[in-house]
Amino acid sequence: MNLQDLPTDLTLAFERQRAAHAADPGPGWDTRADRLRRLLRLLLDNEGAITQAIDADFGGRPAVETELAEVWPSLEEIKGALRHGRGWMKPRRAGVGKWFLPARAQLLPQALGVAGIIVPWNYPLYLAVGPMAAALAAGNRVMVKMSELTPGFSALWQRLCAQAFSPDELTIVTGGPELAAQFSALPFDHLLFTGSTSVGRRVMAAAAANLTPVTLELGGKSPAIITPGYPLAHAVQRIVVGKLINAGQTCIAPDYVLLPRDQLQAFVDAARDAARRAYPAGLADVNFCSVINDRHYRRLLGAAEEAGERGARTEYLFDGVSHDDARHRLAPALLLDPPADCEVMREEIFGPLLPLVPYDRLDEAVDFVNARPHPLALYWFDHDTTRTQAALRKMPAGGVTVNDTLLHVAQEKLPFGGVGASGMGHYHGRWGFDTFSKLTPVFRQSRLNGMALFLPPYSPLMRRLLRLMKAF
Ligand code: NAD
C-alpha cells in the first residue's frame, strides 16, 4: 500500500506529526515530562469514566480488575518514565578498545520520530498507555490505533487525548481491520503492535514495505508446569487466579497445565475449591468478567464442546449454570487430557477454559512445550532451584514466573515481550524507552592519538604494530 493510496485524514495526521518532529527533532526533558504529566493527569481525572466505558464494552468487567490490571500499571509506567526519563536520556558511557585509548565512546539516545501503536481489546487502556508512555518519554510523536472491539472506550480515549494533546503530539484513531491495515502501512519510524500472531504477520509485512522496525507483542499458548512434589494446592490457586482474571482474556494467562498424571483429580478438587472461594456467586459474581462479545463466547463454547466430544472430561468449577448467553459469560472449565489436535490444544484459548495435560516423566512436559511455538509466558512450579534453572535454560519463552503466575509482567525492571511466534522486541520501563529510541553509538576521538601512524603509505613501524595488535 503506497502513501497516496491511504485515506487523506490518516496521511495528513502522519505528515503533520512528521513535520512537527522535523521542527523539533531532539525534544528536551521538560517537553517530554510535560507530555507525560498530561497523560498522567488525563488518567487520574477520568479514571471513573474509563472504568465504566471498559465495563460497558465487555458487558461486565469488574471495576476493581480494571483498576488493578489497567489503571495501576498504566500509572506505574508513566510515573516510572517521569522518575527516570531524564536519566534514560543521558548519553551512556561505553568503553573503547585498548588500541583507541584515550578516545571515548558513548551511546546517545535519540528520538526516532513518529511512532505507531496498535492496541488490542483485552486490556485496552494499559496496552495503549504503556507503549504511549515509553514513546513519549523517548521524545517521539505518537499515533495510536485503538481496537474496534472496545468502541466505547476507544471513542472516549480519542476524545480525552484530543483534549490534552495537540494532534501533532498525539493522535488517536479508531476503526476496524481495514483502517488498521492502512494504519500499519504508514511509514512510521517504529511500530509497536499488540495483538494476535496471525495479524502480527500482516503488520510485519506492511511495515517491511517501509523498512519500519516493529515490536510485535503477540499471543500464543502459555503453559504452566507443575513439577512432582510441588505443593499442589498452592500451584492450583495461583494458576486459577492467573487464569480467571479478565475471564482468561489475558495474553499471559496460563493456557494449559502440564502436571503429574496421578495429580489430575487432586487438581480438579483444588481448582474447584479455589474458584468457588474467589467467586462465591459463580457466574453472577461481581468480580467475574464477561467474554468480550458473542463471537468469542460462541468460539469458546464450541471449543469446549469439541474437546468434550473428543473424549476430554469436562469439569466446571462453578456451581449452577455453566454459561449465560445474554451476558456472554462462561463458567471456568477444566478439560482433562484433551487430544493434541483439538482446538483447545491447537489455538490460544483466551477464555476461562483450562486443559490439563498429564505427564509421566517431567522430561515429557519439557518436550511437549518445546515441540510447540515458543510461548509468551511460562509458569514453572518447583522448589528445586537447580532443576528449575536447568529446565528454564531449555525452554525459550517470552517471560517466566516461577511459583506464581502473571507477575513477571508487573516488574518495571524486566523487559516484556515474546520470542518467535509470541513476538519480537520488548518494552516496559527503560526497555520501552530504548525501544522507541535510537541508541546511537558515538566515538569521540581524543586530541592525542596515534592515528597518524596508520595512514598510507604504511610504514614499517605500522606493520610491526599491526603484528602486535594481531597477537593480542
Ligand atoms: P487482533 O490481532 O485481532 O487485533 C489487534 C489490533 O490489530 C486491533 O486494533 C485490530 O483492529 C488491529 N488489526 C486488525 N487487522 C489488522 C491488520 N491487517 N493490520 C494491522 N492491524 C490490524 O487481536 P485482539 O483480538 O484484539 O487481541 C487478542 C490477541 O492479542 C491475543 O492473541 C493475545 O494473546 C494478544 N495479546 C498480546 C499481548 C502482549 O502483550 N503480547 C497483550 C494483549 C493481547
Coordinates of C-alpha atoms and ligand atoms in Angstrom, one line a residue:
M1 CA 0.0 0.0 0.0
N2 CA 1.5 3.3 -1.1
L3 CA 1.1 6.5 1.0
Q4 CA -1.0 8.1 -1.8
D5 CA -3.5 5.1 -1.6
L6 CA -4.2 5.7 2.1
P7 CA -7.1 7.8 3.4
T8 CA -6.2 11.5 3.4
D9 CA -7.0 12.2 7.0
L10 CA -4.6 9.4 8.1
T11 CA -1.8 10.6 5.9
L12 CA -2.4 14.2 6.9
A13 CA -2.2 13.3 10.6
F14 CA 1.0 11.4 9.9
E15 CA 2.6 14.2 7.8
R16 CA 1.7 16.7 10.4
Q17 CA 3.5 14.7 13.1
R18 CA 6.4 14.2 10.9
A19 CA 6.7 17.9 10.2
A20 CA 6.4 18.7 13.9
H21 CA 9.2 16.2 14.7
A22 CA 11.4 17.7 11.9
A23 CA 10.9 21.1 13.6
D24 CA 12.0 19.8 17.0
P25 CA 13.8 16.5 16.4
G26 CA 15.5 16.4 19.8
P27 CA 12.9 17.5 22.4
G28 CA 14.4 18.2 25.8
W29 CA 13.3 16.6 29.1
D30 CA 11.0 19.4 30.0
T31 CA 8.9 18.9 26.9
R32 CA 8.8 15.2 27.4
A33 CA 7.9 15.4 31.0
D34 CA 5.1 17.9 30.3
R35 CA 3.6 15.3 27.8
L36 CA 3.9 12.6 30.4
R37 CA 2.3 14.7 33.1
R38 CA -0.6 15.5 30.8
L39 CA -1.1 11.8 30.2
L40 CA -0.9 11.1 34.0
R41 CA -3.5 13.9 34.7
L42 CA -5.8 12.6 32.0
L43 CA -5.8 9.2 33.6
L44 CA -6.2 10.4 37.1
D45 CA -9.0 12.8 36.2
N46 CA -11.0 10.3 34.1
E47 CA -10.5 7.0 35.9
G48 CA -14.2 6.6 36.6
A49 CA -15.3 7.3 33.1
I50 CA -12.6 5.0 31.7
T51 CA -13.5 2.1 34.0
Q52 CA -17.2 2.5 33.1
A53 CA -16.5 2.6 29.4
I54 CA -14.5 -0.6 29.6
D55 CA -17.1 -2.3 31.7
A56 CA -19.8 -1.4 29.1
D57 CA -17.6 -2.6 26.2
F58 CA -17.1 -6.0 27.9
G59 CA -20.8 -6.2 29.0
G60 CA -19.4 -6.7 32.5
R61 CA -15.8 -6.1 33.5
P62 CA -15.3 -5.7 37.3
A63 CA -14.2 -2.2 38.1
V64 CA -11.6 -3.5 40.5
E65 CA -10.0 -5.6 37.8
T66 CA -9.7 -2.5 35.6
E67 CA -8.1 -0.7 38.5
L68 CA -5.7 -3.5 39.3
A69 CA -4.7 -4.6 35.8
E70 CA -5.0 -1.5 33.7
V71 CA -5.1 1.8 35.7
W72 CA -2.5 0.9 38.3
P73 CA 0.1 -0.5 35.8
S74 CA -0.5 2.4 33.5
L75 CA 0.2 4.9 36.3
E76 CA 3.3 2.9 37.2
E77 CA 4.6 3.2 33.6
I78 CA 4.0 6.9 33.4
K79 CA 5.4 7.6 36.9
G80 CA 8.4 5.4 36.2
A81 CA 9.1 7.4 33.0
L82 CA 8.7 10.7 34.9
R83 CA 11.0 9.5 37.6
H84 CA 13.8 8.1 35.4
G85 CA 13.3 9.6 31.9
R86 CA 15.8 12.4 32.4
G87 CA 18.4 9.8 33.3
W88 CA 17.4 7.5 30.4
M89 CA 18.0 10.4 28.0
K90 CA 21.6 10.9 29.1
P91 CA 24.5 9.6 27.0
R92 CA 25.5 6.2 28.3
R93 CA 29.2 5.6 28.6
A94 CA 30.7 2.7 26.6
G95 CA 34.3 1.6 26.7
V96 CA 36.7 1.9 23.8
G97 CA 39.1 -0.8 22.6
K98 CA 42.5 -0.6 24.2
W99 CA 44.2 0.4 20.9
F100 CA 42.0 3.5 20.7
L101 CA 42.6 4.9 24.1
P102 CA 42.4 7.7 25.3
A103 CA 39.4 8.2 23.0
R104 CA 35.9 7.8 24.4
A105 CA 32.7 6.2 23.3
Q106 CA 29.1 6.6 24.3
L107 CA 25.5 5.6 23.3
L108 CA 23.4 8.7 22.7
P109 CA 19.6 8.1 22.9
Q110 CA 17.8 9.9 20.1
A111 CA 14.1 10.3 19.4
L112 CA 13.1 8.3 16.4
G113 CA 10.3 10.5 15.0
V114 CA 6.7 9.3 14.6
A115 CA 5.8 6.1 16.5
G116 CA 2.8 4.0 15.7
I117 CA 1.0 1.9 18.3
I118 CA -1.8 -0.7 17.6
V119 CA -3.9 -1.7 20.5
P120 CA -6.0 -4.9 21.1
W121 CA -9.2 -5.1 23.1
N122 CA -8.4 -7.2 26.1
Y123 CA -6.6 -4.5 28.2
P124 CA -7.4 -1.5 26.0
L125 CA -6.1 1.1 28.5
Y126 CA -2.9 -0.4 29.7
L127 CA -1.9 -1.7 26.2
A128 CA -2.3 1.8 24.9
V129 CA -0.8 3.8 27.8
G130 CA 2.3 1.5 28.4
P131 CA 3.7 2.0 24.8
M132 CA 2.5 5.6 24.7
A133 CA 4.4 6.5 27.9
A134 CA 7.6 4.8 26.5
A135 CA 7.3 6.5 23.1
L136 CA 6.6 10.0 24.6
A137 CA 9.4 9.7 27.1
A138 CA 11.7 8.8 24.2
G139 CA 10.7 12.1 22.6
N140 CA 8.6 10.8 19.8
R141 CA 5.3 11.9 18.2
V142 CA 2.7 9.2 18.6
M143 CA -0.2 7.8 16.6
V144 CA -2.4 5.1 18.3
K145 CA -4.9 2.9 16.6
M146 CA -7.4 1.6 19.2
S147 CA -9.4 -1.6 18.9
E148 CA -12.8 -1.8 17.3
L149 CA -14.0 -4.4 19.9
T150 CA -13.9 -1.7 22.6
P151 CA -15.8 1.0 20.8
G152 CA -17.0 2.9 23.8
F153 CA -13.6 3.1 25.5
S154 CA -11.8 3.8 22.2
A155 CA -14.0 6.8 21.4
L156 CA -13.6 8.1 25.0
W157 CA -9.8 7.7 24.8
Q158 CA -9.7 9.5 21.5
R159 CA -11.8 12.4 22.9
L160 CA -9.7 12.7 26.1
C161 CA -6.4 12.6 24.3
A162 CA -7.6 15.2 21.9
Q163 CA -8.4 17.5 24.8
A164 CA -5.0 17.0 26.4
F165 CA -2.7 16.9 23.4
S166 CA -2.3 18.7 20.1
P167 CA -2.6 16.3 17.2
D168 CA 1.0 16.8 16.2
E169 CA 2.0 15.4 19.6
L170 CA -0.5 12.5 19.9
T171 CA -3.3 11.3 17.5
I172 CA -5.7 8.5 18.4
V173 CA -7.5 6.8 15.5
T174 CA -10.4 4.4 15.8
G175 CA -11.7 1.9 13.3
G176 CA -11.8 -1.7 12.2
P177 CA -9.4 -4.1 10.4
E178 CA -9.4 -2.1 7.1
L179 CA -8.3 1.1 8.8
A180 CA -5.8 -0.9 10.9
A181 CA -4.2 -2.3 7.8
Q182 CA -3.9 1.2 6.3
F183 CA -2.5 2.4 9.6
S184 CA 0.2 -0.2 9.6
A185 CA 1.1 0.9 6.1
L186 CA 2.2 4.4 7.3
P187 CA 5.9 4.9 7.2
F188 CA 6.4 5.1 10.9
D189 CA 9.8 5.3 12.5
H190 CA 8.8 2.5 14.8
L191 CA 5.6 0.4 15.0
L192 CA 4.5 -1.4 18.2
F193 CA 1.7 -3.9 17.6
T194 CA -0.1 -5.8 20.3
G195 CA -2.5 -8.5 19.1
S196 CA -2.7 -11.9 17.6
T197 CA 0.1 -13.8 15.9
S198 CA -1.8 -14.0 12.7
V199 CA -2.4 -10.3 12.4
G200 CA 1.1 -9.7 13.6
R201 CA 2.4 -11.4 10.4
R202 CA 0.4 -8.9 8.3
V203 CA 1.6 -6.0 10.4
M204 CA 5.2 -7.0 9.9
A205 CA 4.6 -7.5 6.1
A206 CA 3.1 -4.0 5.8
A207 CA 5.9 -2.5 7.9
A208 CA 8.5 -4.2 5.7
A209 CA 7.5 -2.2 2.7
N210 CA 8.7 1.0 4.6
L211 CA 11.5 -0.7 6.4
T212 CA 9.7 0.3 9.6
P213 CA 11.1 -1.5 12.6
V214 CA 8.5 -3.4 14.6
T215 CA 7.9 -4.6 18.1
L216 CA 5.4 -7.4 18.0
E217 CA 3.6 -8.2 21.2
L218 CA 1.7 -11.3 20.2
G219 CA -0.1 -14.2 21.9
G220 CA 0.0 -18.0 21.9
K221 CA -0.3 -20.8 24.3
S222 CA 1.4 -20.2 27.7
P223 CA 1.9 -23.4 29.7
A224 CA 2.0 -23.9 33.4
I225 CA 4.1 -26.8 34.6
I226 CA 3.7 -28.3 38.0
T227 CA 6.7 -30.5 39.0
P228 CA 6.4 -33.7 41.0
G229 CA 6.4 -32.9 44.7
Y230 CA 5.4 -29.2 44.4
P231 CA 2.6 -28.3 46.9
L232 CA -0.4 -28.8 44.6
A233 CA -2.9 -26.6 46.4
H234 CA -0.6 -23.6 46.1
A235 CA 0.1 -24.1 42.4
V236 CA -3.6 -24.6 41.6
Q237 CA -4.6 -21.5 43.5
R238 CA -2.1 -19.3 41.6
I239 CA -3.0 -20.9 38.3
V240 CA -6.7 -20.4 38.8
V241 CA -6.2 -16.8 39.9
G242 CA -4.0 -16.1 36.9
K243 CA -6.4 -17.8 34.5
L244 CA -9.6 -16.2 35.7
I245 CA -8.7 -12.5 35.9
N246 CA -10.4 -10.9 32.9
A247 CA -12.1 -14.4 32.4
G248 CA -8.9 -15.7 30.9
Q249 CA -8.7 -13.0 28.3
T250 CA -5.1 -12.2 29.2
C251 CA -2.2 -12.7 26.8
I252 CA -0.1 -14.2 29.5
A253 CA -2.9 -16.2 31.2
P254 CA -1.8 -19.9 31.8
D255 CA -3.3 -21.5 28.7
Y256 CA -2.9 -25.1 29.7
V257 CA -1.3 -27.1 32.6
L258 CA 1.2 -29.9 32.5
L259 CA 1.0 -32.0 35.7
P260 CA 1.9 -35.4 37.0
R261 CA -0.7 -37.9 35.9
D262 CA -1.5 -39.0 39.5
Q263 CA -2.5 -35.5 40.4
L264 CA -5.3 -34.9 37.9
Q265 CA -8.1 -35.5 40.3
A266 CA -6.4 -33.6 43.1
F267 CA -6.0 -30.6 40.7
V268 CA -9.7 -30.7 39.9
D269 CA -10.7 -30.7 43.6
A270 CA -8.3 -27.9 44.5
A271 CA -9.3 -25.8 41.5
R272 CA -13.0 -26.1 42.3
D273 CA -12.2 -25.0 45.8
A274 CA -10.0 -22.1 44.7
A275 CA -12.6 -20.9 42.1
R276 CA -15.5 -21.1 44.5
R277 CA -13.6 -19.2 47.1
A278 CA -12.6 -16.5 44.6
Y279 CA -16.0 -16.2 43.0
P280 CA -18.6 -17.3 45.6
A281 CA -21.6 -16.3 43.4
G282 CA -20.3 -18.2 40.4
L283 CA -21.3 -16.8 37.0
A284 CA -23.2 -14.0 38.7
D285 CA -20.2 -12.9 40.8
V286 CA -19.5 -9.2 40.7
N287 CA -15.8 -10.0 40.3
F288 CA -16.1 -12.3 37.4
C289 CA -15.7 -10.9 33.9
S290 CA -17.7 -11.5 30.8
V291 CA -16.3 -12.7 27.5
I292 CA -15.9 -9.7 25.3
N293 CA -18.6 -10.4 22.7
D294 CA -20.9 -13.1 21.3
R295 CA -18.4 -14.2 18.6
H296 CA -15.7 -15.0 21.2
Y297 CA -18.3 -16.5 23.5
R298 CA -19.5 -18.9 20.8
R299 CA -15.9 -19.7 19.8
L300 CA -15.2 -20.8 23.4
L301 CA -18.4 -22.8 23.8
G302 CA -17.6 -24.6 20.5
A303 CA -14.0 -25.3 21.6
A304 CA -15.2 -26.7 24.9
E305 CA -17.8 -28.8 23.2
E306 CA -15.4 -30.2 20.7
A307 CA -12.9 -31.2 23.5
G308 CA -15.7 -33.0 25.3
E309 CA -16.8 -34.8 22.2
R310 CA -13.3 -35.8 21.5
G311 CA -13.0 -37.5 24.9
A312 CA -11.8 -34.8 27.3
R313 CA -13.6 -35.0 30.7
T314 CA -15.1 -31.5 31.4
E315 CA -15.2 -30.2 35.0
Y316 CA -16.9 -26.9 35.6
L317 CA -15.5 -25.0 38.5
F318 CA -18.7 -23.1 39.5
D319 CA -21.9 -24.5 40.9
G320 CA -25.1 -23.7 38.9
V321 CA -25.3 -22.7 35.3
S322 CA -22.2 -23.2 33.1
H323 CA -23.0 -20.3 30.7
D324 CA -25.1 -17.2 30.2
D325 CA -25.9 -16.3 26.6
A326 CA -27.3 -12.9 27.5
R327 CA -24.1 -11.7 29.2
H328 CA -21.8 -13.9 27.2
R329 CA -20.4 -15.4 30.4
L330 CA -18.8 -18.8 30.6
A331 CA -18.0 -20.7 33.9
P332 CA -14.4 -21.8 34.1
A333 CA -14.0 -25.4 33.0
L334 CA -11.1 -27.8 33.2
L335 CA -10.7 -30.1 30.2
L336 CA -8.9 -33.3 31.2
D337 CA -6.4 -34.7 28.8
P338 CA -7.8 -33.4 25.5
P339 CA -6.4 -34.8 22.3
A340 CA -3.5 -32.8 21.0
D341 CA -5.2 -31.9 17.7
C342 CA -8.4 -30.4 19.1
E343 CA -8.9 -26.6 19.1
V344 CA -8.1 -26.0 22.8
M345 CA -4.7 -27.6 22.2
R346 CA -4.0 -26.0 18.8
E347 CA -5.1 -22.4 19.3
E348 CA -4.7 -19.8 22.0
I349 CA -7.7 -20.2 24.3
F350 CA -8.1 -16.6 25.5
G351 CA -11.1 -17.5 27.8
P352 CA -11.8 -19.5 31.0
L353 CA -11.1 -23.0 29.7
L354 CA -8.1 -24.8 31.1
P355 CA -6.8 -28.0 29.6
L356 CA -5.0 -30.3 32.0
V357 CA -2.3 -32.4 30.2
P358 CA -0.9 -35.2 32.3
Y359 CA 2.7 -36.4 32.1
D360 CA 4.5 -39.4 33.4
R361 CA 8.1 -38.0 33.4
L362 CA 9.0 -34.4 33.8
D363 CA 11.1 -34.5 30.6
E364 CA 7.9 -35.2 28.7
A365 CA 6.5 -31.9 29.9
V366 CA 9.6 -30.0 28.7
D367 CA 9.5 -31.9 25.3
F368 CA 5.8 -31.1 25.0
V369 CA 6.4 -27.3 25.4
N370 CA 9.4 -27.4 23.1
A371 CA 7.5 -29.2 20.3
R372 CA 5.3 -26.1 20.0
P373 CA 5.9 -22.5 19.1
H374 CA 7.7 -20.5 21.9
P375 CA 5.2 -19.3 24.4
L376 CA 4.7 -15.7 25.5
A377 CA 4.8 -16.8 29.2
L378 CA 5.9 -19.9 31.0
Y379 CA 4.9 -20.8 34.6
W380 CA 7.1 -23.3 36.4
F381 CA 6.2 -24.6 39.9
D382 CA 9.2 -26.1 41.6
H383 CA 11.1 -25.5 44.8
D384 CA 14.3 -27.2 43.4
T385 CA 16.3 -24.2 42.1
T386 CA 18.9 -26.3 40.3
R387 CA 16.3 -28.2 38.4
T388 CA 14.4 -25.0 37.7
Q389 CA 17.5 -23.3 36.2
A390 CA 18.3 -26.4 34.1
A391 CA 14.7 -26.6 32.8
L392 CA 14.3 -22.9 32.0
R393 CA 17.5 -22.9 30.0
K394 CA 15.9 -25.5 27.7
M395 CA 12.6 -23.7 27.1
P396 CA 12.7 -20.3 25.3
A397 CA 9.8 -18.2 26.4
G398 CA 8.8 -14.5 26.3
G399 CA 8.9 -14.3 30.1
V400 CA 8.8 -16.6 33.1
T401 CA 7.2 -16.6 36.5
V402 CA 8.4 -19.3 38.9
N403 CA 6.0 -20.5 41.6
D404 CA 3.3 -18.0 40.7
T405 CA 1.5 -16.6 37.6
L406 CA 1.4 -13.3 35.7
L407 CA 3.8 -11.4 37.9
H408 CA 6.8 -11.0 35.7
V409 CA 4.7 -8.6 33.6
A410 CA 4.4 -6.2 36.5
Q411 CA 8.2 -5.8 37.0
E412 CA 9.3 -2.5 35.7
K413 CA 13.0 -3.6 35.7
L414 CA 12.2 -6.7 33.5
P415 CA 11.6 -6.3 29.7
F416 CA 8.3 -7.6 28.5
G417 CA 7.9 -9.3 25.1
G418 CA 7.7 -12.5 23.2
V419 CA 10.0 -14.8 21.3
G420 CA 9.4 -16.5 18.0
A421 CA 5.6 -16.8 17.3
S422 CA 4.8 -14.9 20.6
G423 CA 6.6 -11.8 19.4
M424 CA 9.8 -9.8 19.0
G425 CA 11.3 -6.9 20.8
H426 CA 10.2 -5.7 24.2
Y427 CA 9.2 -2.7 26.3
H428 CA 8.2 -1.6 29.9
G429 CA 10.3 0.8 31.9
R430 CA 13.7 1.7 30.4
W431 CA 13.3 -1.2 27.9
G432 CA 10.4 0.7 26.4
F433 CA 12.3 3.9 26.3
D434 CA 15.1 2.1 24.5
T435 CA 12.7 0.5 22.0
F436 CA 11.4 3.9 20.9
S437 CA 14.9 5.5 20.8
K438 CA 17.9 5.1 18.5
L439 CA 20.8 4.4 20.8
T440 CA 23.4 6.0 18.6
P441 CA 27.0 4.9 19.1
V442 CA 29.3 7.9 19.3
F443 CA 33.1 7.6 19.2
R444 CA 34.9 10.7 20.4
Q445 CA 38.5 10.9 19.2
S446 CA 41.0 12.5 21.6
R447 CA 43.4 15.2 20.6
L448 CA 46.2 12.9 21.5
N449 CA 46.0 9.8 19.3
G450 CA 48.2 7.5 17.2
M451 CA 46.1 7.6 14.0
A452 CA 48.8 9.3 12.0
L453 CA 50.7 6.0 12.2
F454 CA 48.0 4.2 10.3
L455 CA 47.9 6.4 7.3
P456 CA 49.2 5.2 3.9
P457 CA 51.9 4.9 2.8
Y458 CA 52.1 2.3 5.6
S459 CA 55.4 2.4 7.4
P460 CA 57.5 -0.5 8.8
L461 CA 56.6 0.7 12.3
M462 CA 52.9 0.5 11.5
R463 CA 53.4 -3.1 10.2
R464 CA 55.2 -4.1 13.4
L465 CA 52.4 -2.5 15.4
L466 CA 49.8 -4.4 13.4
R467 CA 51.6 -7.7 14.1
L468 CA 51.5 -6.8 17.8
M469 CA 47.8 -5.9 17.6
K470 CA 47.0 -9.3 15.9
A471 CA 49.0 -11.1 18.6
F472 CA 46.9 -9.7 21.5
Ligands
NAD1 P1 -6.1 -8.8 16.8 O1 -4.8 -9.2 16.3 O2 -7.4 -9.3 16.3 O3 -6.3 -7.2 16.8 C1 -5.3 -6.3 17.4 C2 -5.4 -5.0 16.7 O4 -5.0 -5.1 15.4 C3 -6.8 -4.3 16.7 O5 -6.7 -2.9 16.9 C4 -7.2 -4.6 15.2 O6 -8.0 -3.6 14.7 C5 -5.9 -4.5 14.5 N1 -5.8 -5.1 13.2 C6 -6.7 -6.0 12.6 N2 -6.3 -6.3 11.4 C7 -5.2 -5.7 11.1 C8 -4.3 -5.6 10.0 N3 -4.5 -6.3 8.9 N4 -3.2 -4.8 10.2 C9 -2.9 -4.1 11.3 N5 -3.7 -4.2 12.4 C10 -4.8 -4.9 12.3 O7 -6.0 -9.1 18.4 P2 -7.1 -9.0 19.5 O8 -8.2 -10.0 19.3 O9 -7.5 -7.5 19.6 O10 -6.3 -9.3 20.8 C11 -6.1 -10.6 21.2 C12 -4.7 -11.1 20.9 O11 -3.8 -10.2 21.3 C13 -4.4 -12.4 21.6 O12 -3.7 -13.3 20.7 C14 -3.5 -12.0 22.7 O13 -2.6 -13.0 23.2 C15 -2.8 -10.9 22.1 N6 -2.2 -10.0 23.1 C16 -0.9 -9.9 23.3 C17 -0.4 -9.1 24.3 C18 1.1 -9.0 24.5 O14 1.4 -8.1 25.3 N7 1.9 -9.8 24.0 C19 -1.3 -8.4 25.1 C20 -2.6 -8.5 24.8 C21 -3.1 -9.3 23.8

